[in-house]
PDB file of C-alpha atoms and ligand atoms in Angstrom:
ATOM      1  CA  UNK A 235     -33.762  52.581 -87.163  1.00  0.00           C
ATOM      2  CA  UNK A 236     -37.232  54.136 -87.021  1.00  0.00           C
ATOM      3  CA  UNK A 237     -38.387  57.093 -89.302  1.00  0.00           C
ATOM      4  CA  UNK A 238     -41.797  58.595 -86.926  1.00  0.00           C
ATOM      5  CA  UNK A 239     -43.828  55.344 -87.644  1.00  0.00           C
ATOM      6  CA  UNK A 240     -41.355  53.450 -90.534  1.00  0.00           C
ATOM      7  CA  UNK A 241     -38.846  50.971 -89.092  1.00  0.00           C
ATOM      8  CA  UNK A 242     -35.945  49.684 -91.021  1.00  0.00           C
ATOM      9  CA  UNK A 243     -33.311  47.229 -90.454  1.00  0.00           C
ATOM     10  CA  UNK A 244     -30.063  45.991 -92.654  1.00  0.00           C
ATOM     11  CA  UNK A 245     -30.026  42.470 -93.357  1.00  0.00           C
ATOM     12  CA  UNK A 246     -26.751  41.468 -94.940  1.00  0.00           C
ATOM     13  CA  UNK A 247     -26.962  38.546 -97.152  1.00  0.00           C
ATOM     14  CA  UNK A 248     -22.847  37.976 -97.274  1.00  0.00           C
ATOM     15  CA  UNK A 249     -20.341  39.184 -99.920  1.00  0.00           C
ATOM     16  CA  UNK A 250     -19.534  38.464-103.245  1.00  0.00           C
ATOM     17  CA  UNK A 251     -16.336  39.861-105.207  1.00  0.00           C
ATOM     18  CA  UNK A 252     -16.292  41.451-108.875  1.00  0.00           C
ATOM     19  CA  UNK A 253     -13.185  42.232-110.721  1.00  0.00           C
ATOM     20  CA  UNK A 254     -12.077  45.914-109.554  1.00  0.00           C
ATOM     21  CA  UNK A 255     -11.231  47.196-112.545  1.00  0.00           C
ATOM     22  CA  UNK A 256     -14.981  46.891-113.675  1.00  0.00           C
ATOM     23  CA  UNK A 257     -16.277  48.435-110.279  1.00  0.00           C
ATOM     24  CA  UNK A 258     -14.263  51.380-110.602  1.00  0.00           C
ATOM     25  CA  UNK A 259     -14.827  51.946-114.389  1.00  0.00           C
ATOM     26  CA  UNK A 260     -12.344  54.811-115.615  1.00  0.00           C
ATOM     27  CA  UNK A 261     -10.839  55.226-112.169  1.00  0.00           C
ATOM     28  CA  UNK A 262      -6.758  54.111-112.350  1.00  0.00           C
ATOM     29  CA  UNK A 263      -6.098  51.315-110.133  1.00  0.00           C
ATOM     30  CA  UNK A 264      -3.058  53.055-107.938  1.00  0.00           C
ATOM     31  CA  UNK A 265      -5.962  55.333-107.252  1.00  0.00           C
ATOM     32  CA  UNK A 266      -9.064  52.800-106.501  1.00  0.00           C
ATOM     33  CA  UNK A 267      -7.268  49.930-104.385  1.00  0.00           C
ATOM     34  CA  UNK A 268      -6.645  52.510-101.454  1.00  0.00           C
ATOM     35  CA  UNK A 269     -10.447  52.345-101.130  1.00  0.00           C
ATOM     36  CA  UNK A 270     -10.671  48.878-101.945  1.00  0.00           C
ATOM     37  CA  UNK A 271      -7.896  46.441-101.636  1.00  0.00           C
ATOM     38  CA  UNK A 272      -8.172  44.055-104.487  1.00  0.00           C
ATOM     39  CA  UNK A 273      -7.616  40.060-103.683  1.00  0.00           C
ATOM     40  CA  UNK A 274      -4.978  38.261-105.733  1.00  0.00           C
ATOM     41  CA  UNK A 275      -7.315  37.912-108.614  1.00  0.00           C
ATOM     42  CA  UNK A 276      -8.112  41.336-108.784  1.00  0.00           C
ATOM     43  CA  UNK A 277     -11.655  41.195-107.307  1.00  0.00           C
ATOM     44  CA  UNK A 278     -12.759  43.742-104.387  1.00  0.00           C
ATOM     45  CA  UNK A 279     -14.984  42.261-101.628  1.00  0.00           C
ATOM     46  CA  UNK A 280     -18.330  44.055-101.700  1.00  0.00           C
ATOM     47  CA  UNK A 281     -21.361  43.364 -99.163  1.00  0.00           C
ATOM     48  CA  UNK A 282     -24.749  42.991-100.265  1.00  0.00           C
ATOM     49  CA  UNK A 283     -26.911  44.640 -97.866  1.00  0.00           C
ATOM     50  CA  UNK A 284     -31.106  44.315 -97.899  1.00  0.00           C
ATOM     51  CA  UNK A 285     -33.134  46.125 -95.995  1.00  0.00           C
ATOM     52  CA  UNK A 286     -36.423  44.899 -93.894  1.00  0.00           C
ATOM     53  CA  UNK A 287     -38.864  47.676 -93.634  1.00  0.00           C
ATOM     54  CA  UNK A 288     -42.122  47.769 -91.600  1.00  0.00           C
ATOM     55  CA  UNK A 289     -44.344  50.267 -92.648  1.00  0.00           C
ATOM     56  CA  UNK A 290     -48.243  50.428 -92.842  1.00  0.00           C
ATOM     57  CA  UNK A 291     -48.470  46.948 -91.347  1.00  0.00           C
ATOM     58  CA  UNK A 292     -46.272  45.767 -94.076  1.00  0.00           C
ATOM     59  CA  UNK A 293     -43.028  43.625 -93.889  1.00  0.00           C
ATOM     60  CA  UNK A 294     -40.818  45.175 -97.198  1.00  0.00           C
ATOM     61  CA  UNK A 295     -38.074  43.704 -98.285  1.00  0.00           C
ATOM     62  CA  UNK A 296     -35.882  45.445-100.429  1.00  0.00           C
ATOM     63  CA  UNK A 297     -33.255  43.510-102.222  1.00  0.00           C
ATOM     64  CA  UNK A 298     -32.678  39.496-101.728  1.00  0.00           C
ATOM     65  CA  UNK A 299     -28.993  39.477-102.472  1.00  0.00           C
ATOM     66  CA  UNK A 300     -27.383  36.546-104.804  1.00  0.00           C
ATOM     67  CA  UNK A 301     -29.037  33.707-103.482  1.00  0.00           C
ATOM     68  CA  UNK A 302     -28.330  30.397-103.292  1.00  0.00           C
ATOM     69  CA  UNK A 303     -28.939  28.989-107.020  1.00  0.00           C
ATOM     70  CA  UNK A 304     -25.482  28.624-108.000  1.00  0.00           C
ATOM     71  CA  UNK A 305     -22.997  26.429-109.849  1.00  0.00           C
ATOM     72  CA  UNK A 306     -19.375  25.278-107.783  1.00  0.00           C
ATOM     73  CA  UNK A 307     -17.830  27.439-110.829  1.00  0.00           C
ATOM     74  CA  UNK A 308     -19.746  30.693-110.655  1.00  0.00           C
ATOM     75  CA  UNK A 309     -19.417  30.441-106.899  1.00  0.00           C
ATOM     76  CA  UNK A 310     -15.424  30.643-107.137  1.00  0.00           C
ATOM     77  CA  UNK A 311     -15.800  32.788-109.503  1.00  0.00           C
ATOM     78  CA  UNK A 312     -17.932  35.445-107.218  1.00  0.00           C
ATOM     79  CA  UNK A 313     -16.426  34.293-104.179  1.00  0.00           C
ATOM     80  CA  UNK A 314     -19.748  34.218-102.683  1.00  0.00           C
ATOM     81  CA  UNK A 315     -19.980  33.447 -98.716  1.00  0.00           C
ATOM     82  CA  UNK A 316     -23.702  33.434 -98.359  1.00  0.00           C
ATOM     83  CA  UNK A 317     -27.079  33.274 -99.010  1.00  0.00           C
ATOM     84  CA  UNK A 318     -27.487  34.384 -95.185  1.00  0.00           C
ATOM     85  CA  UNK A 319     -30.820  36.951 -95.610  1.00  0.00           C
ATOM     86  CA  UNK A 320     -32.953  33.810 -94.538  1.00  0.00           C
ATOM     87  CA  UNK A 321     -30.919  33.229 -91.406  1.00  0.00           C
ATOM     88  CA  UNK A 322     -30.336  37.159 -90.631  1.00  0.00           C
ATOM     89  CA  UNK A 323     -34.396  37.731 -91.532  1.00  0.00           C
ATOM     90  CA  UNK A 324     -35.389  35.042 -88.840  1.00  0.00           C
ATOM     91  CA  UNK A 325     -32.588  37.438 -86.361  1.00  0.00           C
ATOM     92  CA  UNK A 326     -36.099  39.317 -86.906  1.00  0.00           C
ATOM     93  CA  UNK A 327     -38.787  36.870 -85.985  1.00  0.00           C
ATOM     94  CA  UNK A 328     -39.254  37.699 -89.623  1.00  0.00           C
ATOM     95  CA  UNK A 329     -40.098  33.972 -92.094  1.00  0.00           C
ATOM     96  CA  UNK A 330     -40.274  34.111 -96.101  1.00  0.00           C
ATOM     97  CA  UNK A 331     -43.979  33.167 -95.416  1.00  0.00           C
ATOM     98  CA  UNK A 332     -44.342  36.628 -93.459  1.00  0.00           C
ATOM     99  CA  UNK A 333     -42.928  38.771 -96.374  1.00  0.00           C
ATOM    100  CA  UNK A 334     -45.761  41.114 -98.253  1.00  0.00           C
ATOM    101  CA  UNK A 335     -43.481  42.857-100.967  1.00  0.00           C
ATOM    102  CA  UNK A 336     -40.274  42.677-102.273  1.00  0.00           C
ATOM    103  CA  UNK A 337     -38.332  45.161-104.156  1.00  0.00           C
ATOM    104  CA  UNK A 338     -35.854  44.533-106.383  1.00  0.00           C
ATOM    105  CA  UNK A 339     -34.226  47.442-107.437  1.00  0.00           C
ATOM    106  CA  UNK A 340     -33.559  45.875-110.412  1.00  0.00           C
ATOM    107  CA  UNK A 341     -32.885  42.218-111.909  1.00  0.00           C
ATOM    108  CA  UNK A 342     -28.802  41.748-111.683  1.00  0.00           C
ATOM    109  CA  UNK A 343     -28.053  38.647-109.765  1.00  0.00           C
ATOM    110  CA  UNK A 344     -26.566  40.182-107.077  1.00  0.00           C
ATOM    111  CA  UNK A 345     -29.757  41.991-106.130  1.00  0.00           C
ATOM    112  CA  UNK A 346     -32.426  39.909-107.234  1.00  0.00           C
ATOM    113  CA  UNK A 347     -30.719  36.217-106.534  1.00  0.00           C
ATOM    114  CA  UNK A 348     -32.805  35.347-103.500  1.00  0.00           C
ATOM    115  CA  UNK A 349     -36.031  36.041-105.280  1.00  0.00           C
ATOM    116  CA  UNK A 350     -36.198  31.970-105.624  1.00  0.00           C
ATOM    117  CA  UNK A 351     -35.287  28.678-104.146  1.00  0.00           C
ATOM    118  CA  UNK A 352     -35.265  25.697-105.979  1.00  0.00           C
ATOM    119  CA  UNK A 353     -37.294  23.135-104.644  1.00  0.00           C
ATOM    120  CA  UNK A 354     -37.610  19.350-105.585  1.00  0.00           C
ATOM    121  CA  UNK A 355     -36.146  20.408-108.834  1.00  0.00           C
ATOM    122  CA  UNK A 356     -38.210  23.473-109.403  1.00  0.00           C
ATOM    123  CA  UNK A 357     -37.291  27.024-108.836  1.00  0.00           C
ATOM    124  CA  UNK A 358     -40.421  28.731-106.893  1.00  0.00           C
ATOM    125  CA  UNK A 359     -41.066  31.987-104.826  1.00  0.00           C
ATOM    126  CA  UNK A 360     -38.727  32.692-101.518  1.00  0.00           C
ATOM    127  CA  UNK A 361     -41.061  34.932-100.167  1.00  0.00           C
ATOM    128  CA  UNK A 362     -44.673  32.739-101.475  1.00  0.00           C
ATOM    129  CA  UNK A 363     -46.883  35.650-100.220  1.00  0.00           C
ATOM    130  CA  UNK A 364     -44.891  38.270-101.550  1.00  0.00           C
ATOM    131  CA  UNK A 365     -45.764  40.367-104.388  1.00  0.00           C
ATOM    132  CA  UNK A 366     -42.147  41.324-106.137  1.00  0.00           C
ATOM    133  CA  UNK A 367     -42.075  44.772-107.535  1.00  0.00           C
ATOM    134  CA  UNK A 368     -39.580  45.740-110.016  1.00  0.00           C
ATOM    135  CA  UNK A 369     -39.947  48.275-113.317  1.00  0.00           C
ATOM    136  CA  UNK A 370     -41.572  46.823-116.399  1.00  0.00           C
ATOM    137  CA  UNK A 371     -38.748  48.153-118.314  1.00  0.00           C
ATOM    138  CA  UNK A 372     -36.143  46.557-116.635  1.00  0.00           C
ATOM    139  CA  UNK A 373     -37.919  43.483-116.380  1.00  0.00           C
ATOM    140  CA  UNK A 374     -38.420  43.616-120.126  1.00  0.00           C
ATOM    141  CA  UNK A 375     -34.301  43.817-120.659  1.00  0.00           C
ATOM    142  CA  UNK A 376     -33.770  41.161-118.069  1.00  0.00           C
ATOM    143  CA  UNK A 377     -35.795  38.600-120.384  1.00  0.00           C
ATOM    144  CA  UNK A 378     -33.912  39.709-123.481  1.00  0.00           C
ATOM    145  CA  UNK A 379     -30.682  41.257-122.273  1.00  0.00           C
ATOM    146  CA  UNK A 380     -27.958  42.360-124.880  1.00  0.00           C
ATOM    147  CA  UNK A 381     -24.452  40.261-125.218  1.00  0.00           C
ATOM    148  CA  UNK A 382     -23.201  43.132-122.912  1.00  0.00           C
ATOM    149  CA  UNK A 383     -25.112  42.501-120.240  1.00  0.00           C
ATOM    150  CA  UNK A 384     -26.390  39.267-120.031  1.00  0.00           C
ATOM    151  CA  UNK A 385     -24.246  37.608-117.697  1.00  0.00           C
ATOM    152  CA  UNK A 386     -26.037  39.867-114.933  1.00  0.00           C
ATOM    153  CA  UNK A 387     -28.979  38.146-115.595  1.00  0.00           C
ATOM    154  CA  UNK A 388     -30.089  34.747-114.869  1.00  0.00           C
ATOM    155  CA  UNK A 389     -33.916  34.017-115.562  1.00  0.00           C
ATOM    156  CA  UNK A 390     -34.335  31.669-113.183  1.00  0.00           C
ATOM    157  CA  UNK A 391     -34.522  34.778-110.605  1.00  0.00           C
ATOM    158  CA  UNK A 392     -38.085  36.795-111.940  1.00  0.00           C
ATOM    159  CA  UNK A 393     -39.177  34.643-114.586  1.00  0.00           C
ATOM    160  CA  UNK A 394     -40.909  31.800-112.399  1.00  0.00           C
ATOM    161  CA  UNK A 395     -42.186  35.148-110.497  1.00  0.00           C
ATOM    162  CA  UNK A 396     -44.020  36.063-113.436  1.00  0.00           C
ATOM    163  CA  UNK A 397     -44.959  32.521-113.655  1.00  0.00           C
ATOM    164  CA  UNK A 398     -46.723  32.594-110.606  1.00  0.00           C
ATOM    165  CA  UNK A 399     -48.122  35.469-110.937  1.00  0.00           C
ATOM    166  CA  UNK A 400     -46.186  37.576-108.313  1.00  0.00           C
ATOM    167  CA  UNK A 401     -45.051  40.493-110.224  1.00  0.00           C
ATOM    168  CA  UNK A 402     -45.728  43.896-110.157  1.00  0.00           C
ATOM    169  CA  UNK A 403     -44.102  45.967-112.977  1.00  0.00           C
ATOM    170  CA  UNK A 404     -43.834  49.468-112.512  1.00  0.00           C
ATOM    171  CA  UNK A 405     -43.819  51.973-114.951  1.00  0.00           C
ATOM    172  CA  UNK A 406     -42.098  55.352-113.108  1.00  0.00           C
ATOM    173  CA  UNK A 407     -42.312  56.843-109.350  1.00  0.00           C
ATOM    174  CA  UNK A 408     -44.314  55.243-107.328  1.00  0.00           C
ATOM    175  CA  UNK A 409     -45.227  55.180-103.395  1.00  0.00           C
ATOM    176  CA  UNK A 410     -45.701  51.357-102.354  1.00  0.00           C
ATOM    177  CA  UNK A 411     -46.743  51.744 -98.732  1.00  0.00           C
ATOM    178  CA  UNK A 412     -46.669  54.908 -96.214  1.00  0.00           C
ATOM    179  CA  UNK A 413     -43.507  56.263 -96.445  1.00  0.00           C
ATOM    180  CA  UNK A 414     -42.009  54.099 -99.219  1.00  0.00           C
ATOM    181  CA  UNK A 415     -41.539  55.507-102.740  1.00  0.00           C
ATOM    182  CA  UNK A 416     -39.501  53.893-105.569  1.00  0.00           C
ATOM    183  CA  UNK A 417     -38.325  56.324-107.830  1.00  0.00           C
ATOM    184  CA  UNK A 418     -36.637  55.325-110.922  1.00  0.00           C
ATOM    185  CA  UNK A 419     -33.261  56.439-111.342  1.00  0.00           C
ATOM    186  CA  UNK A 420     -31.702  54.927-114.959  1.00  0.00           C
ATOM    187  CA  UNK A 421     -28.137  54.641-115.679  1.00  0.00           C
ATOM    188  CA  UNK A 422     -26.909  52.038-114.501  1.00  0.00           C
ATOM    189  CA  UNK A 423     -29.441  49.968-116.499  1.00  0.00           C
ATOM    190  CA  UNK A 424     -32.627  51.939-118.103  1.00  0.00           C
ATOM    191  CA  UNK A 425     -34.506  51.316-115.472  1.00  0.00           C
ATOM    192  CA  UNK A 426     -33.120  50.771-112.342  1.00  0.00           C
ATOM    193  CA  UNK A 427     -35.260  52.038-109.192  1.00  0.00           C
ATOM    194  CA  UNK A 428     -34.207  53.644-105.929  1.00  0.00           C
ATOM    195  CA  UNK A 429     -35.887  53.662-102.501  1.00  0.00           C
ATOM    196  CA  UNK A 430     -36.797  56.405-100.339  1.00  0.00           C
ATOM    197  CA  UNK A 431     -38.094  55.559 -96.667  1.00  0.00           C
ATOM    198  CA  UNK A 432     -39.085  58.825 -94.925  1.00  0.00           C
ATOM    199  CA  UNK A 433     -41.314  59.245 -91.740  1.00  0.00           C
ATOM    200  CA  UNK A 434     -41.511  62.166 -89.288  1.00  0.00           C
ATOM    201  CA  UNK A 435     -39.472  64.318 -90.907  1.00  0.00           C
ATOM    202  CA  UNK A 436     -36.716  61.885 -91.424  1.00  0.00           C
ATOM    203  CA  UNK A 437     -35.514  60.282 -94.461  1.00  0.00           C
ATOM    204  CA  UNK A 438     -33.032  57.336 -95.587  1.00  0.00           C
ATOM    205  CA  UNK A 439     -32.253  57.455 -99.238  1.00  0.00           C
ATOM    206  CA  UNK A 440     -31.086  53.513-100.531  1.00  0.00           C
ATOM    207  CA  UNK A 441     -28.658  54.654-103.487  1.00  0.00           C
ATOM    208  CA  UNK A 442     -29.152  51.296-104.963  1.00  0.00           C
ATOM    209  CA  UNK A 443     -25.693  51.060-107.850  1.00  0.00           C
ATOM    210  CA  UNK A 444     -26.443  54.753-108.296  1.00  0.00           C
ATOM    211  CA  UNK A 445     -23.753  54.870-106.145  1.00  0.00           C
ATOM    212  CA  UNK A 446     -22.646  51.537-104.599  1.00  0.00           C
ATOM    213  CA  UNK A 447     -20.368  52.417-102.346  1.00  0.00           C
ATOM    214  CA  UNK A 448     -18.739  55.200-100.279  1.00  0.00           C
ATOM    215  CA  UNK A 449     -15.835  55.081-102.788  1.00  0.00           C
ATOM    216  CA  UNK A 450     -18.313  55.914-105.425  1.00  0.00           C
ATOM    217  CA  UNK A 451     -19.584  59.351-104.093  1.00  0.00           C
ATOM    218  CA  UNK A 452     -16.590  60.484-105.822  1.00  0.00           C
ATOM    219  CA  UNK A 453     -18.519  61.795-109.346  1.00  0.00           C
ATOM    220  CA  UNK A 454     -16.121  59.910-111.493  1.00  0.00           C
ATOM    221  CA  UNK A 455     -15.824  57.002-109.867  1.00  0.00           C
ATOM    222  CA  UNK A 456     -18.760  54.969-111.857  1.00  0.00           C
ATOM    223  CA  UNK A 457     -19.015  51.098-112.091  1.00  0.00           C
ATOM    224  CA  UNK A 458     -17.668  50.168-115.935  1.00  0.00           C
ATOM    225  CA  UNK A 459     -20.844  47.613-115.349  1.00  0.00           C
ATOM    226  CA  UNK A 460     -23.405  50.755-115.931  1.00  0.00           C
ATOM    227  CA  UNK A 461     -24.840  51.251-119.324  1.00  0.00           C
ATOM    228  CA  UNK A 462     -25.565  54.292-119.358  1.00  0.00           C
ATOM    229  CA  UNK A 463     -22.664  56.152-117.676  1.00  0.00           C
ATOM    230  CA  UNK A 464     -23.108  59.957-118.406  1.00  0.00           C
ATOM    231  CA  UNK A 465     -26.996  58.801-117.084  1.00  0.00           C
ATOM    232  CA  UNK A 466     -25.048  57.865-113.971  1.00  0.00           C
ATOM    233  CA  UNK A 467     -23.276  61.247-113.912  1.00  0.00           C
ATOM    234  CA  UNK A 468     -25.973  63.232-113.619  1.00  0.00           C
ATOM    235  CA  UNK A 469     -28.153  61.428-111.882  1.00  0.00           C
ATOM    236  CA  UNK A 470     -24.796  61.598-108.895  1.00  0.00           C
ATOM    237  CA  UNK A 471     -25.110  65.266-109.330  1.00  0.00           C
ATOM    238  CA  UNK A 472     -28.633  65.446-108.699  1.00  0.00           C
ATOM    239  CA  UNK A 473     -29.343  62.992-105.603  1.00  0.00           C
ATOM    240  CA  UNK A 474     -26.091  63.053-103.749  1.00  0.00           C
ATOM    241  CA  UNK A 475     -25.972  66.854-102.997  1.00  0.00           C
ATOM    242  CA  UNK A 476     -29.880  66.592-101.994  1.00  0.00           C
ATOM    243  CA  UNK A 477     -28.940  63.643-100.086  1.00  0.00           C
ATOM    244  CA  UNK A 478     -25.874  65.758 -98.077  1.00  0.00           C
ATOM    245  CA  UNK A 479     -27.764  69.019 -98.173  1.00  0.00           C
ATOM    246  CA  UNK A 480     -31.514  67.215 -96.792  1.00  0.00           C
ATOM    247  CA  UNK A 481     -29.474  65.231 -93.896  1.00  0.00           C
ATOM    248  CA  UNK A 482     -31.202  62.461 -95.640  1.00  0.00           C
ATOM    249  CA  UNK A 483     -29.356  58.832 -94.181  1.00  0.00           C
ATOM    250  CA  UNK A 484     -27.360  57.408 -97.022  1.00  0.00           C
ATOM    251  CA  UNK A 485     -27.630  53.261 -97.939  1.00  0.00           C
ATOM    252  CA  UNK A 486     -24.765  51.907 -99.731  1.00  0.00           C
ATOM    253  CA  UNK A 487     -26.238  48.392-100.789  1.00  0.00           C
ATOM    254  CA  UNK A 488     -22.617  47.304-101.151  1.00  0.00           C
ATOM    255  CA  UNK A 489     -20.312  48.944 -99.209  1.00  0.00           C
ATOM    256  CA  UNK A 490     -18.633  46.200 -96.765  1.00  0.00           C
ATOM    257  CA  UNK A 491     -17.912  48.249 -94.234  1.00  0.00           C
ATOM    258  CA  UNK A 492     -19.995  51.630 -93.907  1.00  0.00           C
ATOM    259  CA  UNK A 493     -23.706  50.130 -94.832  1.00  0.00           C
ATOM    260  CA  UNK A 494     -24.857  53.587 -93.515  1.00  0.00           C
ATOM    261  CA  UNK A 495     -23.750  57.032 -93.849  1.00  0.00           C
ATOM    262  CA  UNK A 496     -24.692  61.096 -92.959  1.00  0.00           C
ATOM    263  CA  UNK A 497     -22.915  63.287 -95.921  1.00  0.00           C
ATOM    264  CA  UNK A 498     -21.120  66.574 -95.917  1.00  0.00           C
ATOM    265  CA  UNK A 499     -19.924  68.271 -99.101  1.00  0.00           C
ATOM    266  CA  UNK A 500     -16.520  68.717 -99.507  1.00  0.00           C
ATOM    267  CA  UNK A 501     -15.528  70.530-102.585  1.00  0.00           C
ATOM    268  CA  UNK A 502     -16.380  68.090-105.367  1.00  0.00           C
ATOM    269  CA  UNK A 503     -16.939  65.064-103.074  1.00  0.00           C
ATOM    270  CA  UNK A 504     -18.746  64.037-100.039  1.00  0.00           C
ATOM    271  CA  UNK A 505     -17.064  62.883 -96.451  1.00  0.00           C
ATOM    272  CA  UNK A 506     -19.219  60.659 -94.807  1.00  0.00           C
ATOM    273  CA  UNK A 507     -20.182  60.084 -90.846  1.00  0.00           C
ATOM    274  CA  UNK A 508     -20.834  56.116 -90.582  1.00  0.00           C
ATOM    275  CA  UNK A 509     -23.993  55.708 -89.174  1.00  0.00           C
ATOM    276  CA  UNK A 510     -24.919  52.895 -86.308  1.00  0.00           C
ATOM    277  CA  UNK A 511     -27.900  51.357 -87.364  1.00  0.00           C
ATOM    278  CA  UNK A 512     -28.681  47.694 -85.776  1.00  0.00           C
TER     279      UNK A 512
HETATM  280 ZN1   ZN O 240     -26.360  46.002-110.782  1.00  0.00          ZN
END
């Protein structure tokens, strides 16, 4: 997909499932498992899509999925089929030695998971020219997350970043390369960011867990995960209808089947027109 002189790809990393009661937050389940079909243990399959973006001479990474740092018991537990963003990144030409920045739009494992390998018993960079770019604040909860929360987070992820000196912590809006702003949209944690690629008059908006799936552009259909979810709310009122209304190209970071989507308003929700993107 190019945007005038940005080019972005999708680079799936595999699925992992969480419990679809907690996706769907208040949502009754007669109503949320005609969107998504929950296994026999209750858990809905969701995708974990990054995205590769050239821009400015720059190889951006956004997102490295869950990784491959994991226990036999958390694995069951997720269900997780990957990590496959090394093998779809080399699809690419593209090696973790030619990566210049990765975003993380924030620190849960299922975004942030491929941030490190372990190697010889030590957990070090993926990506070891990368600088990782995240916000301070949520950077500053991941390292001292409340009982709440804290299964989300697993240290081992940013803090031998930080180690090595490959952090960047943001504080607010900011444009990394031409075409590439972060903008910080809280409510699902304080300090989540989103990512807006534009070029030429075009723009894709990645909705980050601002709205994780298509099943979520429904307004009250918000993840019981968020902690802040009247921060959610609004923040859904405010970027999908400039989303529908701009023609901006929707990301769903974990929608398994519709990674990509054009919105139209209809009453309160949004219908949405798949888009092919390779
Ligand atoms: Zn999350």
């Amino acid at each position: 997909m190019k945007l005038g002189n940005l080019e972005f790809h999708i680079i799936p990393d595999g699925h992992c499932y969480l419990d679809g009661g907690a996706m769907f937050g208040v949502i009754p389940k007669p109503l949320w498992e005609k969107k998504a079909p929950p296994d026999a243990r209750n858990r809905v399959q969701l995708a974990m899509n990054c995205l590769l973006v050239y821009s400015g001479g720059k190889r951006i990474l956004v997102e490295t999925g869950a990784g491959g740092k994991w226990t036999p018991k958390l694995r069951d537990i997720y269900n997780l089929d990957g990590p496959r963003l090394l093998d779809n990144l080399l699809h690419y030409g593209c090696h973790p030695h030619d990566i210049d920045v990765v975003i993380n739009t924030h620190l849960h494992f299922d975004h942030c998971g491929g941030n490190t390998r372990v190697e010889k018993d030590r957990v070090v960079p993926t990506f070891p020219n990368a600088r990782y770019i995240v916000q301070r604040g949520e950077f500053e909860h991941a390292v001292n997350p409340t009982e709440r929360d804290r299964a989300s987070y697993f240290t081992e992820n940013f803090v031998p970043l930080q180690e090595a000196n490959k952090l960047s912590l943001l504080e607010g809006d900011r444009a990394i390369a031409p075409g590439v702003e972060l903008i910080r949209v809280p409510g699902h944690t304080a300090n989540m960011q989103c990512v807006k690629l534009s070029g030429d008059g075009k723009t894709a908006f990645a909705f980050a867990d601002l709205v994780p799936t298509t099943a979520h552009l429904r307004l009250p259909w918000i993840m019981g995960y968020d902690l802040y979810p009247m921060t959610t709310l609004e923040n859904k009122k405010k970027w999908i209808p400039q989303v529908a209304r701009e023609e901006w190209l929707a990301l769903f970071v974990h929608d398994p089947a519709v990674p990509a989507a054009y919105l139209r308003q209809r009453g309160e929700t949004w219908d949405v027109e798949p888009a092919k993107i390779d």
